[in-house]
């Protein structure tokens, strides 16, 4: 597994990490034993980055990771958590006292004195543009509560605002074959600034696994049932904001150009991780088989087999998706 610098922290993280929203809630039931097996399988394949958040299962994802790592002190894993979604999304809630309380809770959940990396969890634009917020985050670094901080964002404009701040380590943004706008300005700006990009929702919530059909259903506690139109949070977080049936058409066209023996999720993850400016793609996994095949996709990053796929990604986006997606995020 390729390891890459995490901003200017001096740490390296794997080109394919692990998203652990699934190990908290909102994706149907994942038992604690299954969650631990997913973490174990990922680490065995060279994954050194876990992405989590204080709200995933109200701390369940963080706590499972904390227990897993406490039992394996020999591992050198970077845990990137997130904060800010335990309160109403009002700029006045993003103040030092709340930052302190949120990070203290994550430190307890993860069982550490210092958090490796804390990302603001898709806050309002006014927060991303507020210098006082970054002063408060710098103070947490100075106090040793956190080692580094970043910003998870919805839009490219928000990403560019965060990248412009001097001490931001990473920006997390949706980037996948259904979401190409970050290629225009965000990835180049991040590369110049030395800011890491984490590509989240890399499989468009599983649509880019190629395993769903028009007949597929999701359980009622799965956001792919209850957030298709943004009922609970930004609709872009579910299927990347792509209409489900249109997504199935796009998947069919991408599948047609896969190299022999390569699956759609593997090609997708390797394609994402190969883009200049991307530090890590962070797919979520609900099973050991998913975790293993996602980590193994790293072998395709530089093997030269994805030229036709790359061409198809751009063509399919331009023909089917650009008009719907580009103006929104
Ligand atoms: N606001 C934010 O900051 C934010 C928002 C969203 C996500 N995230 C982070 O980004 C991570 C990744 O995004 P995501 O989990 O939403 O979406 P994703 O990674 O695009 O999709 C995950 C889903 O894809 C399917 N899948 C994964 N690997 C597969 C494989 N090898 N073969 C077949 N299917 C596979 C699984 O679907 P099934 O469940 O159907 O098996 C899995 O639940 C999250 O876990 C979280 O850490 C952050």
mmCIF file of C-alpha atoms and ligand atoms in Angstrom, residues 19-22 27 51-52 56 82 121-122 152 154 172 200-206 209 211-212 218 223-224 237 265 282-286 289-290 293-294, ligand 1:
data_model
loop_
_atom_site.group_PDB
_atom_site.id
_atom_site.type_symbol
_atom_site.label_atom_id
_atom_site.label_comp_id
_atom_site.label_asym_id
_atom_site.label_seq_id
_atom_site.Cartn_x
_atom_site.Cartn_y
_atom_site.Cartn_z
ATOM 1 C CA UNK A 19 -14.264 5.476 6.161
ATOM 2 C CA UNK A 20 -16.014 4.311 9.330
ATOM 3 C CA UNK A 21 -19.426 5.959 9.217
ATOM 4 C CA UNK A 22 -20.730 2.404 8.594
ATOM 5 C CA UNK A 27 -26.116 2.123 7.022
ATOM 6 C CA UNK A 51 -11.875 8.481 9.098
ATOM 7 C CA UNK A 52 -14.566 8.794 11.762
ATOM 8 C CA UNK A 56 -21.273 8.388 13.804
ATOM 9 C CA UNK A 82 -14.783 15.290 12.990
ATOM 10 C CA UNK A 121 -17.784 18.482 9.958
ATOM 11 C CA UNK A 122 -19.236 20.367 6.974
ATOM 12 C CA UNK A 152 -14.731 18.631 5.689
ATOM 13 C CA UNK A 154 -19.665 20.281 0.747
ATOM 14 C CA UNK A 172 -12.253 16.384 2.938
ATOM 15 C CA UNK A 200 -14.968 10.896 0.628
ATOM 16 C CA UNK A 201 -18.016 9.048 -0.727
ATOM 17 C CA UNK A 202 -15.623 7.641 -3.349
ATOM 18 C CA UNK A 203 -18.073 4.909 -4.388
ATOM 19 C CA UNK A 204 -21.076 7.265 -4.479
ATOM 20 C CA UNK A 205 -22.536 5.488 -1.414
ATOM 21 C CA UNK A 206 -22.064 2.149 -3.164
ATOM 22 C CA UNK A 209 -19.795 -0.707 -6.730
ATOM 23 C CA UNK A 211 -23.962 -4.131 -7.582
ATOM 24 C CA UNK A 212 -27.275 -2.259 -7.390
ATOM 25 C CA UNK A 218 -32.213 -0.372 1.413
ATOM 26 C CA UNK A 223 -29.650 6.936 4.614
ATOM 27 C CA UNK A 224 -29.997 5.541 1.105
ATOM 28 C CA UNK A 237 -23.931 12.769 0.776
ATOM 29 C CA UNK A 265 -15.101 -0.264 -7.230
ATOM 30 C CA UNK A 282 -11.645 6.865 2.105
ATOM 31 C CA UNK A 283 -14.252 4.248 1.115
ATOM 32 C CA UNK A 284 -16.649 3.007 3.748
ATOM 33 C CA UNK A 285 -16.873 -0.761 4.148
ATOM 34 C CA UNK A 286 -19.432 -2.931 5.902
ATOM 35 C CA UNK A 289 -14.566 -8.638 1.789
ATOM 36 C CA UNK A 290 -15.278 -4.990 0.941
ATOM 37 C CA UNK A 293 -10.875 -5.477 -2.063
ATOM 38 C CA UNK A 294 -10.873 -1.704 -1.484
HETATM 39 N N1 LIG B 1 -19.705 15.056 5.869
HETATM 40 C C1 LIG B 1 -18.689 14.252 5.922
HETATM 41 O O1 LIG B 1 -17.617 14.635 6.338
HETATM 42 C C2 LIG B 1 -18.846 12.837 5.434
HETATM 43 C C3 LIG B 1 -20.010 12.467 4.758
HETATM 44 C C4 LIG B 1 -20.082 11.179 4.215
HETATM 45 C C5 LIG B 1 -19.041 10.288 4.400
HETATM 46 N N2 LIG B 1 -17.919 10.666 5.093
HETATM 47 C C6 LIG B 1 -16.800 9.721 5.288
HETATM 48 O O2 LIG B 1 -16.449 9.154 4.046
HETATM 49 C C7 LIG B 1 -16.514 7.724 4.141
HETATM 50 C C8 LIG B 1 -16.859 7.135 2.795
HETATM 51 O O3 LIG B 1 -18.107 7.611 2.292
HETATM 52 P P1 LIG B 1 -19.428 6.720 2.376
HETATM 53 O O4 LIG B 1 -19.181 5.579 3.270
HETATM 54 O O5 LIG B 1 -20.536 7.642 2.673
HETATM 55 O O6 LIG B 1 -19.641 6.213 0.875
HETATM 56 P P2 LIG B 1 -18.825 5.249 -0.083
HETATM 57 O O7 LIG B 1 -17.506 4.946 0.469
HETATM 58 O O8 LIG B 1 -18.922 5.870 -1.425
HETATM 59 O O9 LIG B 1 -19.768 3.944 -0.124
HETATM 60 C C9 LIG B 1 -19.739 2.980 0.893
HETATM 61 C C10 LIG B 1 -20.646 1.809 0.505
HETATM 62 O O10 LIG B 1 -20.188 1.251 -0.724
HETATM 63 C C11 LIG B 1 -20.360 -0.158 -0.713
HETATM 64 N N3 LIG B 1 -19.032 -0.775 -0.881
HETATM 65 C C12 LIG B 1 -17.857 -0.400 -0.310
HETATM 66 N N4 LIG B 1 -16.845 -1.166 -0.758
HETATM 67 C C13 LIG B 1 -17.392 -2.055 -1.621
HETATM 68 C C14 LIG B 1 -16.857 -3.102 -2.400
HETATM 69 N N5 LIG B 1 -15.558 -3.397 -2.419
HETATM 70 N N6 LIG B 1 -17.719 -3.836 -3.169
HETATM 71 C C15 LIG B 1 -19.041 -3.568 -3.197
HETATM 72 N N7 LIG B 1 -19.600 -2.557 -2.470
HETATM 73 C C16 LIG B 1 -18.774 -1.814 -1.692
HETATM 74 C C17 LIG B 1 -21.005 -0.529 0.594
HETATM 75 O O11 LIG B 1 -22.391 -0.537 0.346
HETATM 76 P P3 LIG B 1 -23.389 -1.590 1.055
HETATM 77 O O12 LIG B 1 -23.603 -0.965 2.392
HETATM 78 O O13 LIG B 1 -24.623 -1.544 0.175
HETATM 79 O O14 LIG B 1 -22.700 -2.902 1.082
HETATM 80 C C18 LIG B 1 -20.607 0.642 1.487
HETATM 81 O O15 LIG B 1 -21.499 0.828 2.564
HETATM 82 C C19 LIG B 1 -17.539 7.475 5.257
HETATM 83 O O16 LIG B 1 -17.469 6.176 5.805
HETATM 84 C C20 LIG B 1 -17.137 8.565 6.229
HETATM 85 O O17 LIG B 1 -15.990 8.181 6.956
HETATM 86 C C21 LIG B 1 -17.803 11.921 5.604
#
